[in-house]
Coordinates of C-alpha atoms in Angstrom, one line a residue:
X1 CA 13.5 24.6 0.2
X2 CA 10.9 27.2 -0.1
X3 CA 7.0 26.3 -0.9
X4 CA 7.2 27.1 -4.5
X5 CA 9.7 25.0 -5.4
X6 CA 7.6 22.2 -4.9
X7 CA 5.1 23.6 -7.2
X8 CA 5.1 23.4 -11.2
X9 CA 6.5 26.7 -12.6
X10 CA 3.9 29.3 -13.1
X11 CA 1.6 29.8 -16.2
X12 CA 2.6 26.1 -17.2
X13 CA -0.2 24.1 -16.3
X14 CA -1.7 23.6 -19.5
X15 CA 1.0 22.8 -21.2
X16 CA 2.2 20.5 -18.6
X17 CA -1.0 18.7 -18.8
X18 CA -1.5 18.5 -22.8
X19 CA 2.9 17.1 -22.7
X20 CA 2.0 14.9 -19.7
X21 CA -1.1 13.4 -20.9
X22 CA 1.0 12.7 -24.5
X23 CA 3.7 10.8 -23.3
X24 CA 2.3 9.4 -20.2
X25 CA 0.2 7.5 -22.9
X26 CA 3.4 6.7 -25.3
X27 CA 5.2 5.5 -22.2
X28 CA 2.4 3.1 -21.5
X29 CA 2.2 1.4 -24.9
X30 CA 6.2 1.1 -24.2
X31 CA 5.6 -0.4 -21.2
X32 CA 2.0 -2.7 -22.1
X33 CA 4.7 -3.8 -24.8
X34 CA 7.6 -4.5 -22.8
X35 CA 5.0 -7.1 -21.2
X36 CA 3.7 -8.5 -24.0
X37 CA 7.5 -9.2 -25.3
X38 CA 8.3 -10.4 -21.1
X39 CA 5.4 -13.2 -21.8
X40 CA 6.3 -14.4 -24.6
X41 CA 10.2 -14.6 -24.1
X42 CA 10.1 -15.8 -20.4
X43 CA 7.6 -18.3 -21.1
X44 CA 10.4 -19.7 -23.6
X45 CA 13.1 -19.9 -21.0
X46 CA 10.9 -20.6 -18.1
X47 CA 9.1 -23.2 -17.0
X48 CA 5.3 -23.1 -15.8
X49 CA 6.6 -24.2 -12.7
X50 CA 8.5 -21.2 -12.2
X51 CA 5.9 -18.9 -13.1
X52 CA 3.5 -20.7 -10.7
X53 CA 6.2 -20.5 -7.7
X54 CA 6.0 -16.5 -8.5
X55 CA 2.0 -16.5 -9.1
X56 CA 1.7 -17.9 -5.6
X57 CA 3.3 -15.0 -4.1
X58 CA 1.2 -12.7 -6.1
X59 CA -1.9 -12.2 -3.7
X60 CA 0.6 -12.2 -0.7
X61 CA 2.2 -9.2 -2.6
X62 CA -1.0 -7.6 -3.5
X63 CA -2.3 -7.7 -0.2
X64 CA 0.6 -6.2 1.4
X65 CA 0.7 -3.0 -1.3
X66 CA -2.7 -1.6 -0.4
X67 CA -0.8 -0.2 2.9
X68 CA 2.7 -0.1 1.8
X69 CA 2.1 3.6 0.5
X70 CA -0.4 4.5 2.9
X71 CA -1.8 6.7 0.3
X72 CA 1.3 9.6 1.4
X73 CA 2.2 10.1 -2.0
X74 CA -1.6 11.3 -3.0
X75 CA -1.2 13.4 -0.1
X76 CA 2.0 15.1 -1.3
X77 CA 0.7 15.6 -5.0
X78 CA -2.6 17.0 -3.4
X79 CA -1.8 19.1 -0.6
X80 CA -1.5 23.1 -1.3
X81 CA 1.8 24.4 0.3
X82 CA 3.2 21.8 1.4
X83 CA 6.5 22.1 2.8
X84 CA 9.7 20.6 3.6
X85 CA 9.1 19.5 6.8
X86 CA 5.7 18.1 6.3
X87 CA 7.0 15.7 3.3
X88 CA 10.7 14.6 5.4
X89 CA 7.8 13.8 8.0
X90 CA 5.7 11.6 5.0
X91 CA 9.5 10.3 4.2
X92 CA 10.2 9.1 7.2
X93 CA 6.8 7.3 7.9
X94 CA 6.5 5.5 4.2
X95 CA 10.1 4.0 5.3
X96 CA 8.9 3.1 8.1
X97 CA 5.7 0.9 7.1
X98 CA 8.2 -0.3 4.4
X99 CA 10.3 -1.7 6.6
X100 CA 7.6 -3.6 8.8
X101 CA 6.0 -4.9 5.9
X102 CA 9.3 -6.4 4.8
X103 CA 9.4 -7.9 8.3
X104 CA 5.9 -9.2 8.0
X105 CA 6.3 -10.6 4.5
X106 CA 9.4 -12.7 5.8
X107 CA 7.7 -13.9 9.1
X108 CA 4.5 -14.6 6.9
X109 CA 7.0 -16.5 4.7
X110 CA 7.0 -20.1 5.8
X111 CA 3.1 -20.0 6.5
X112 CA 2.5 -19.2 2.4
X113 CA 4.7 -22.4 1.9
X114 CA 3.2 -24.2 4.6
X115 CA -0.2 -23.2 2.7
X116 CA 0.9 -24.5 -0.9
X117 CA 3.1 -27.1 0.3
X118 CA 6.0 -25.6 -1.8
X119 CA 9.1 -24.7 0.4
X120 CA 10.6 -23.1 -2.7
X121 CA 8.1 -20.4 -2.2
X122 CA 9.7 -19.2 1.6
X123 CA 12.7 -17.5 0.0
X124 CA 11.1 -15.8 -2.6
X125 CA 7.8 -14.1 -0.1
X126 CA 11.0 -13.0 1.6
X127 CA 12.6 -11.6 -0.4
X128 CA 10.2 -9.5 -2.1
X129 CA 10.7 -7.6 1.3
X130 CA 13.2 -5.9 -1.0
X131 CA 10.9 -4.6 -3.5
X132 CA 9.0 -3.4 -1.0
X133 CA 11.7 -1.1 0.8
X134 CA 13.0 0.2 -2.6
X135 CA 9.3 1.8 -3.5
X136 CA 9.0 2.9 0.1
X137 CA 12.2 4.6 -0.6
X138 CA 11.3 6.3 -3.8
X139 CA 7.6 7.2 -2.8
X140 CA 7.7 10.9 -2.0
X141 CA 10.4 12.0 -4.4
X142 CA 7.8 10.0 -6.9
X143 CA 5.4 12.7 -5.4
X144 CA 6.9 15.5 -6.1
X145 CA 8.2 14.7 -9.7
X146 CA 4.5 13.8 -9.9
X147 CA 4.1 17.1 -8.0
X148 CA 5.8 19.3 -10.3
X149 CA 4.4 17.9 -13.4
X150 CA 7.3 16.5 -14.7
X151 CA 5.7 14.0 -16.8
X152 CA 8.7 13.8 -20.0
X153 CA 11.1 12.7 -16.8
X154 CA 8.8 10.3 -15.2
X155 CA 8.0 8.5 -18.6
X156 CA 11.9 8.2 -19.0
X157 CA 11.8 6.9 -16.0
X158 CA 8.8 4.1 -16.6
X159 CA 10.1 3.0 -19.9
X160 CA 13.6 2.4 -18.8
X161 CA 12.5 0.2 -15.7
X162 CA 10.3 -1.5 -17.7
X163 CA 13.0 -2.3 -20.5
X164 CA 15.6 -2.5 -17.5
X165 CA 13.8 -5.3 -15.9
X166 CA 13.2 -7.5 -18.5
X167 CA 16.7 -7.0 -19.6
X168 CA 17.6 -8.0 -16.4
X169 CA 15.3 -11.0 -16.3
X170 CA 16.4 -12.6 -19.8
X171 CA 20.0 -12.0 -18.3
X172 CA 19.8 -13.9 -15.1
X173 CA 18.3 -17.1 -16.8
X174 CA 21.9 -17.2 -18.2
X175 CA 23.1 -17.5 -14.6
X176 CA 20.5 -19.3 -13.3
X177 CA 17.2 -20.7 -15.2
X178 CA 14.7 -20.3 -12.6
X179 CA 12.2 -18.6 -10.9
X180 CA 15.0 -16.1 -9.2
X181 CA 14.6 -14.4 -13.3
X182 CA 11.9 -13.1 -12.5
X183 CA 12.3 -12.0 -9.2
X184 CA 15.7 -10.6 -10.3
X185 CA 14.1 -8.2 -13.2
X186 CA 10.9 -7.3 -10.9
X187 CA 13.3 -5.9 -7.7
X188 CA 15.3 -4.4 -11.1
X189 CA 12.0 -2.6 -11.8
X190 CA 11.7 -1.7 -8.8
X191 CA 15.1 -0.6 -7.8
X192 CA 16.1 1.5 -10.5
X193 CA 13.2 4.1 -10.6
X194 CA 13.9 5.0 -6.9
X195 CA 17.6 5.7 -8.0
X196 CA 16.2 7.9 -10.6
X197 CA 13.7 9.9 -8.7
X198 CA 16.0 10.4 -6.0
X199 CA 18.6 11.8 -9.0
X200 CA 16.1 13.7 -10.7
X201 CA 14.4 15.5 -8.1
X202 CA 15.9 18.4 -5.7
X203 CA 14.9 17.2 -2.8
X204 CA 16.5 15.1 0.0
X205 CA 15.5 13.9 3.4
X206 CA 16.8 15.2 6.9
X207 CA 16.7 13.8 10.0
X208 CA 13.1 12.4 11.4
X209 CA 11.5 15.2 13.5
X210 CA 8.1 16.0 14.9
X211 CA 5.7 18.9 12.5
X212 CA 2.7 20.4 14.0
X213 CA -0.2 19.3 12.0
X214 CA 1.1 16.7 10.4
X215 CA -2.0 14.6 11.3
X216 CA -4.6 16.3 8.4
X217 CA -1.8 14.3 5.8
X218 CA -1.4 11.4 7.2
X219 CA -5.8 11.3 7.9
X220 CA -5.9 11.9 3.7
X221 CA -3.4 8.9 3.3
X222 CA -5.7 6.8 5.9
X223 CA -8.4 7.7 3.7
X224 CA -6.8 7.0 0.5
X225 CA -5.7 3.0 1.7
X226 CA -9.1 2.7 3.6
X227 CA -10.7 3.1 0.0
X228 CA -7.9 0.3 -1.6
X229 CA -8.6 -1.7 1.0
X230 CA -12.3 -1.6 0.4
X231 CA -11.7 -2.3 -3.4
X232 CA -9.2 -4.9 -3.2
X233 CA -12.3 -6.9 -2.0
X234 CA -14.3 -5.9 -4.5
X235 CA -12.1 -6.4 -7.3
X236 CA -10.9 -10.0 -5.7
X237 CA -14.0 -12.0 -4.0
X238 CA -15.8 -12.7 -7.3
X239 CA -12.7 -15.0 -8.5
X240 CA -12.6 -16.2 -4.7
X241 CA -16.3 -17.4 -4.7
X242 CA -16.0 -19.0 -8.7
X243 CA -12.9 -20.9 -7.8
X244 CA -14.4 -21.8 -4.8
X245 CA -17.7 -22.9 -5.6
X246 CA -17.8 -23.6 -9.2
X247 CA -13.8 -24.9 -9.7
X248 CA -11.2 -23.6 -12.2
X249 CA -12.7 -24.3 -15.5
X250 CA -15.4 -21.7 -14.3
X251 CA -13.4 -19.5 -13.2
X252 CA -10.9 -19.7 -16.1
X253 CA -13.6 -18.9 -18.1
X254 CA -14.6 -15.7 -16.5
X255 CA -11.0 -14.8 -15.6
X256 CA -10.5 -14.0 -19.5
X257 CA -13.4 -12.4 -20.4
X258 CA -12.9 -10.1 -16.8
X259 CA -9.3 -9.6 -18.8
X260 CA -9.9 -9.0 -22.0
X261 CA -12.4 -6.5 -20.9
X262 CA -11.0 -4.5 -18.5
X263 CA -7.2 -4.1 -19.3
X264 CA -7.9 -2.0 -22.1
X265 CA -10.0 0.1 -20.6
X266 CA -7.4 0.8 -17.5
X267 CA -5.3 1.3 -20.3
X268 CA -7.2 4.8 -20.8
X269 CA -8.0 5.8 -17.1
X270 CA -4.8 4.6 -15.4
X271 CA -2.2 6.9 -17.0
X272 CA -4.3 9.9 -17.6
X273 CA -5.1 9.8 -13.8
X274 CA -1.0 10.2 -12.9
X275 CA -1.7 13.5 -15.1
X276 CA -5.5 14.9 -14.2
X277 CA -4.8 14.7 -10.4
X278 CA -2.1 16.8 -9.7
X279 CA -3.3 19.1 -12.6
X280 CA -7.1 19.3 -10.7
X281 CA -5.2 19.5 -7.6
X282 CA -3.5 22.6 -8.5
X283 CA -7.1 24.0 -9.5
X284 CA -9.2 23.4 -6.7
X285 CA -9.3 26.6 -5.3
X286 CA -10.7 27.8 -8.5
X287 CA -14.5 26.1 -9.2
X288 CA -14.9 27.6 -12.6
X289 CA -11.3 26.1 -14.3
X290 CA -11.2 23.5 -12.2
X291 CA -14.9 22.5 -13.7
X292 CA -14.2 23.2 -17.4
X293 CA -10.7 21.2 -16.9
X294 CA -12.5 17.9 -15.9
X295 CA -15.8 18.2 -18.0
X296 CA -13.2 18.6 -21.4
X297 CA -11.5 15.5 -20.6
X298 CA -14.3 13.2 -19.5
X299 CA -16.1 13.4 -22.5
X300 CA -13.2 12.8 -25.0
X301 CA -12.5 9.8 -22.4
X302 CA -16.0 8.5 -23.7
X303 CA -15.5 9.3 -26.8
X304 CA -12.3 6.8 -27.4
X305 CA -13.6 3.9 -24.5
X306 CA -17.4 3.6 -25.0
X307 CA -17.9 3.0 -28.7
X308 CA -15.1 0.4 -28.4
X309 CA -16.8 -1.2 -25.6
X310 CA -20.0 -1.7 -27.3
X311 CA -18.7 -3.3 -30.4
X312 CA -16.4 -5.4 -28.1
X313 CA -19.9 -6.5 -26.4
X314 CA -22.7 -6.8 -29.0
X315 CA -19.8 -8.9 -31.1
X316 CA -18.6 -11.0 -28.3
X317 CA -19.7 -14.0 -29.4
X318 CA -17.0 -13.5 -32.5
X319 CA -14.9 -11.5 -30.7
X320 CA -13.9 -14.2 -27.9
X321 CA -13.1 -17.3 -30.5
X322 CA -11.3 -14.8 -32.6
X323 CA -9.4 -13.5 -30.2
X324 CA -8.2 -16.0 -27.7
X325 CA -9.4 -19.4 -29.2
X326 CA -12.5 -21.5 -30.3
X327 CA -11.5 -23.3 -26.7
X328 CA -12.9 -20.3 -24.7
X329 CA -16.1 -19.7 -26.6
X330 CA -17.9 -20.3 -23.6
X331 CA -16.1 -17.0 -22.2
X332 CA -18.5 -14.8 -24.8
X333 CA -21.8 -14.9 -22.0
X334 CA -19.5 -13.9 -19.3
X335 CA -17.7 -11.0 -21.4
X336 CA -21.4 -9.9 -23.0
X337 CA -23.0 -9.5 -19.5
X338 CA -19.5 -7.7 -17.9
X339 CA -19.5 -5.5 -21.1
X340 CA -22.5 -3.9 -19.6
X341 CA -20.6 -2.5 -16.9
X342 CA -17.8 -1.9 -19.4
X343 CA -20.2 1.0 -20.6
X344 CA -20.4 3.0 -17.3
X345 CA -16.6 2.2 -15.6
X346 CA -15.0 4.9 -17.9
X347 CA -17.5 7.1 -16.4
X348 CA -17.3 6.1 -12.9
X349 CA -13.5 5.1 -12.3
X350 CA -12.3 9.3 -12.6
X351 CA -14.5 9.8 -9.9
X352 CA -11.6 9.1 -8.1
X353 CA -9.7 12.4 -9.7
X354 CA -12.4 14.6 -7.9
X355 CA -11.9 13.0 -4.4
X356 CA -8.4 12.5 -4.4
X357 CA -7.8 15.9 -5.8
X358 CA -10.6 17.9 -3.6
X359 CA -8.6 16.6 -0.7
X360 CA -12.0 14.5 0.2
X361 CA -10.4 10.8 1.0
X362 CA -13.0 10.3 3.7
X363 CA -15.4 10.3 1.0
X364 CA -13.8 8.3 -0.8
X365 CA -12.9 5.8 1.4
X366 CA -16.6 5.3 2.2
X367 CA -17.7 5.3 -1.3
X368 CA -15.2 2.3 -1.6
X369 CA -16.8 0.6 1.4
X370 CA -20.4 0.9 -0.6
X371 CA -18.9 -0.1 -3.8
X372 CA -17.4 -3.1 -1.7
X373 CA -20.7 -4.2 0.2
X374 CA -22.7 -4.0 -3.0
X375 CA -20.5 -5.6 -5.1
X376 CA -20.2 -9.2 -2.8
X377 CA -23.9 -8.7 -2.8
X378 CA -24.1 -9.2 -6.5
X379 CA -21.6 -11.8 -6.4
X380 CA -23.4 -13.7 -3.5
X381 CA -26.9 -13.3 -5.9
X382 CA -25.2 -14.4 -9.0
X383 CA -23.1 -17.3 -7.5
X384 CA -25.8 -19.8 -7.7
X385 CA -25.9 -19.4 -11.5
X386 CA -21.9 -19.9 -12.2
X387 CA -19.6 -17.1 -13.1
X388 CA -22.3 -15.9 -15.6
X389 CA -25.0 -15.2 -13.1
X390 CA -21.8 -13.1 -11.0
X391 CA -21.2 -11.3 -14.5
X392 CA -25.0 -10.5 -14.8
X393 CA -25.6 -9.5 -11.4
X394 CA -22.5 -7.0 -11.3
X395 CA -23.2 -5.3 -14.2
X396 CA -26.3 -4.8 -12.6
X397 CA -24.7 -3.4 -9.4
X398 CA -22.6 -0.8 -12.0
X399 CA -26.1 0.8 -12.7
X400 CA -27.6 0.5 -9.6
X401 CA -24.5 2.4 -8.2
X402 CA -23.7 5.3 -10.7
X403 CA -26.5 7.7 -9.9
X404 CA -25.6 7.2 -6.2
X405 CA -22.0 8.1 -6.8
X406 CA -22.4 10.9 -8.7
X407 CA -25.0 12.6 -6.2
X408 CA -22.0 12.0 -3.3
X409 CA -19.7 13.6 -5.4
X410 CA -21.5 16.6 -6.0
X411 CA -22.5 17.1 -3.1
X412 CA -19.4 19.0 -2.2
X413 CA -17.0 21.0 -4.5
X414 CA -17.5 22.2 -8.2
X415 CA -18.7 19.6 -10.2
X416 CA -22.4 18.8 -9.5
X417 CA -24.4 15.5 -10.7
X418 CA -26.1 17.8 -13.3
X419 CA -22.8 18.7 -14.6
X420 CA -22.0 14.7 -15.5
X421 CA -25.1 14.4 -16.8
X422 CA -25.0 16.8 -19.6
X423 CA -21.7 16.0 -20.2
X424 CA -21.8 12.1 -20.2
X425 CA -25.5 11.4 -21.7
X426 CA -24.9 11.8 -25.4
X427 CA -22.0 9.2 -25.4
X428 CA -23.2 6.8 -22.6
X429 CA -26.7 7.0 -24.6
X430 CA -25.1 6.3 -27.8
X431 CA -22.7 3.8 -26.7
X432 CA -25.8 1.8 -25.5
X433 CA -27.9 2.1 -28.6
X434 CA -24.7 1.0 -30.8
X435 CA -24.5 -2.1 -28.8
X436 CA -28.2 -2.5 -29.4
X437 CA -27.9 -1.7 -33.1
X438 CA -24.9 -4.1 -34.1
X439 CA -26.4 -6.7 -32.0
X440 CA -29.8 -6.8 -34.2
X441 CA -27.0 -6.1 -37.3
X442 CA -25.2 -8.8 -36.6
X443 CA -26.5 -11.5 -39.3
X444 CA -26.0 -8.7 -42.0
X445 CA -22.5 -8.3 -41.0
X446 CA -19.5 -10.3 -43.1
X447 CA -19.1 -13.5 -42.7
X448 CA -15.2 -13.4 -42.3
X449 CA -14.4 -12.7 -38.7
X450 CA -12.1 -9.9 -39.1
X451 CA -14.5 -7.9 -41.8
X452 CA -17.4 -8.6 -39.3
X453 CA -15.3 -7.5 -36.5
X454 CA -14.3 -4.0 -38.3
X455 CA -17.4 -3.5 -39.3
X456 CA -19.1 -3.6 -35.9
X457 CA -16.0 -1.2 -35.0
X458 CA -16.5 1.5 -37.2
X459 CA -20.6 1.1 -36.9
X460 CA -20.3 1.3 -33.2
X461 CA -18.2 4.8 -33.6
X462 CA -20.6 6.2 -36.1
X463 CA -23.7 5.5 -34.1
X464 CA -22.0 7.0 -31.0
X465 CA -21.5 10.3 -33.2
X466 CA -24.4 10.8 -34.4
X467 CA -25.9 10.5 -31.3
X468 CA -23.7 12.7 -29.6
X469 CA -24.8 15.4 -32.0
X470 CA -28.3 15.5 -31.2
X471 CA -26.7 17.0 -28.1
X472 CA -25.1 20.8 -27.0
X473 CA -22.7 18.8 -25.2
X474 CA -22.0 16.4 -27.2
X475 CA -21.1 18.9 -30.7
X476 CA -19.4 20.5 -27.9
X477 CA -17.3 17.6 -26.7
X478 CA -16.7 16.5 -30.7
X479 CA -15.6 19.9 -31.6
X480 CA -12.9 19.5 -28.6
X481 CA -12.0 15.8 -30.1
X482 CA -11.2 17.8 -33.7
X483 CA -8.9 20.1 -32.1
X484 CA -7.1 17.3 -30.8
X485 CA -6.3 15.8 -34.3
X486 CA -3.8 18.4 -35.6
X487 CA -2.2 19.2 -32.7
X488 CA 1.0 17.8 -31.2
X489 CA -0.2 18.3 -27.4
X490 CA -2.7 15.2 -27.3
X491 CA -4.9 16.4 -24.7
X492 CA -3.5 20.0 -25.1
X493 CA -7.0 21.5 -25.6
X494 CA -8.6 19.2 -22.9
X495 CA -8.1 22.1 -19.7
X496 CA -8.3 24.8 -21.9
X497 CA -9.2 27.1 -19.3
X498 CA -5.9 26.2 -17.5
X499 CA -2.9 28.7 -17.5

């Protein structure tokens, strides 16, 4: 199969990218509902025990994925010219640390029963090796679907496994009402997408050979899993050390408000990123579109997250009863110091476009390593004050770290800290005095929780705008948002520059 084949068609980028970007987000609501329905139905036919048999898999499982792609796939969708050889090579090797992870997940099988005294949980860890050979299967024909843009095909794709799996799920507890439901619609969602990419894309393995040069790939993948390593810790101690030292009512408490927080805003940065990196990837040889690509998007990112943030913050302490109960009032602290560093993540979390995409996974490997070492620092400060003294101290961290960041990722390729900061000021500077405007509005506000509620909303957006305006950047980034509304590409306009 020759190079170009592996490429998207010529002169298609931006329309690729405004299509992708459109139902990469549709297919996400599909799916975020898909899970919301799995919840509630499930937990109708299920037990809690059979939930709690799969929940103590879960950090077994999690573990095990920060190597099972080895970061290959990002080194597919970001390499220029790759060829065939090069990705049967990448094939070979993701099948390979499939399989041994499926053997290490069944011998590690009877110590995670041994560990929660639950020999019901031996079969399951074991079989979970199954999931794990079916994605290793599917990886690089995932990569170059992802490759070639073909975002319509890939949302197809999500939304039926997702509706597949739970299908599959509420089935089996016809069969058998048990914990085995929910392993059956998980390997479901895990089977059938592999038997899709491998139908939808071209491209098929050969036989395992040897490619000169193979090593720069598999060096980006190292990278790549060096950095989710690093962040698995990060993202993971501060619930170790709660639970640990403070017991599950503590932990519960900041558990929801770490929840309720930050799932919507992965919501935002998640799928676009399936659609900015192979775009950015395709423009990294060319500084000038490959800058105007990422500095249209970021600030409409902004734009939608920050203002909600803020409101979500500075009304917290109505917010959090509202929401999930008068029972988890206590939560409101915990969410109103994390919102804090709710106002800089949609900021710092695309970072990761610009290493992944400049090919730079050494960098960003040891930018996960900081991010990791200064994060348990924060938690080990806050601890002695309960889970609101971890909140308070990393939200703290999120400042000290995002000038640092942004100076290492300029220091190579097109986009320099200077650049961010023009871009990002006007709505990470209104975002912040929104929060400190509704919070000093507050007793003026409706008494009626949802009235208060949309108020602080629609104030929170309004201050953002107006601040933004005092700005170049920010009419600039506003004018981009109005193109958006009429037109049936989404983020069409966002890479304007883009062929």
């Amino acid at each position: 199969m020759e190079t170009s084949a592996f490429d998207p068609p010529e002169g298609s980028l931006r329309k690729s990218v405004g299509r992708g970007a459109v139902v990469t987000a549709m297919a996400q609501g599909v799916r975020v509902a898909t899970q919301m329905i799995s919840v509630i139905v499930l937990s109708r036919l299920l037990s809690p025990q059979d939930f709690g048999v799969v929940a103590m898999c879960a950090p077994v499982l999690a573990f095990i994925a920060l190597f099972q792609d080895f970061g290959l796939t990002q080194a597919t969708i970001q390499k220029t010219g790759i060829r065939h050889d090069e990705v049967n090579y990448l094939f070979w090797i993701n099948t390979a640390v499939s399989a041994a992870l499926a053997c290490v997940l069944a011998g590690a099988a009877p110590l995670v029963a041994a560990f929660y005294s639950e020999p019901r949980v031996t079969g399951l860890v074991a079989a979970f090796g199954l999931q794990i050979m079916a994605y290793g299967l599917g990886a690089q024909h995932l990569a170059l679907l992802t490759r070639r843009m073909e975002f319509s095909r890939l949302a197809v794709i999500d939304v039926a496994s997702a509706v597949a799996g739970l299908a599959v799920s509420i089935a089996w507890t016809f069969i058998d009402r048990s914990y085995w439901a929910l392993f059956a619609g998980t390997l479901t969602g895990a089977v059938l997408p592999t038997l899709c990419y491998w139908a939808s894309s071209r491209w098929r393995p050969g036989l395992p050979r040897k490619v000169a040069g193979i090593g720069e790939l598999i060096h980006f993948g190292a990278g790549i899993t060096g950095f989710n390593f690093a962040n698995f810790f990060a993202r993971n101690l501060d619930n170790v050390l709660i639970g640990k030292y403070w017991g599950e009512a503590q932990l519960g408490l900041y558990d929801r408000a770490y929840k309720l927080l930050l799932f919507p805003l992965s919501q935002i940065t998640n799928p676009l990123s399936k659609v900015m990196v192979p775009a950015l990837s395709r423009l990294k040889d060319e500084p000038d579109r490959y800058r105007s690509a990422y500095l249209r998007v970021m600030p409409l990112i902004l734009l939608v997250a920050l203002p909600g943030v803020a409101f979500a913050t500075a009304m917290s302490d109505t917010l959090i009863p509202f929401v999930l109960g008068e029972q988890w009032r206590q939560s409101a602290a915990i969410f109103f110091a994390l919102g804090f560093a709710g106002l800089l993540q949609p900021l710092n979390n695309p970072a990761g476009w610009l290493f992944v995409s400049q090919g730079r996974s050494g960098d960003f490997m040891r930018w996960g390593i900081v991010t990791a070492v200064t994060s348990v620092l924060a938690f080990a400060i806050g601890l002695p004050y309960g889970a609101l003294g971890v909140a308070v101290a990393y939200a703290t961290s999120e400042y000290l770290r995002t000038p640092f960041l942004w100076l290492y990722v300029g220091k190579a390729g097109p986009l320099q800290a200077s650049h961010i900061l023009r871009a990002a000021t006007p709505f990470v500077l209104g975002a912040h005095l929104a929060l400190a405007v509704i919070w000093f509005a507050k007793p003026m506000l409706p008494a009626q929780p949802v009235l208060a509620l949309a108020s602080g909303a629609m104030l929170a957006y309004a201050i953002t705008i107006l601040v933004a305006l005092l700005f170049s950047a920010g009419r600039e980034a506003l004018r981009e948002a109005l193109k958006l509304i009429p037109a049936r590409g989404g983020f069409a306009a966002a890479p304007s520059e883009a062929k």
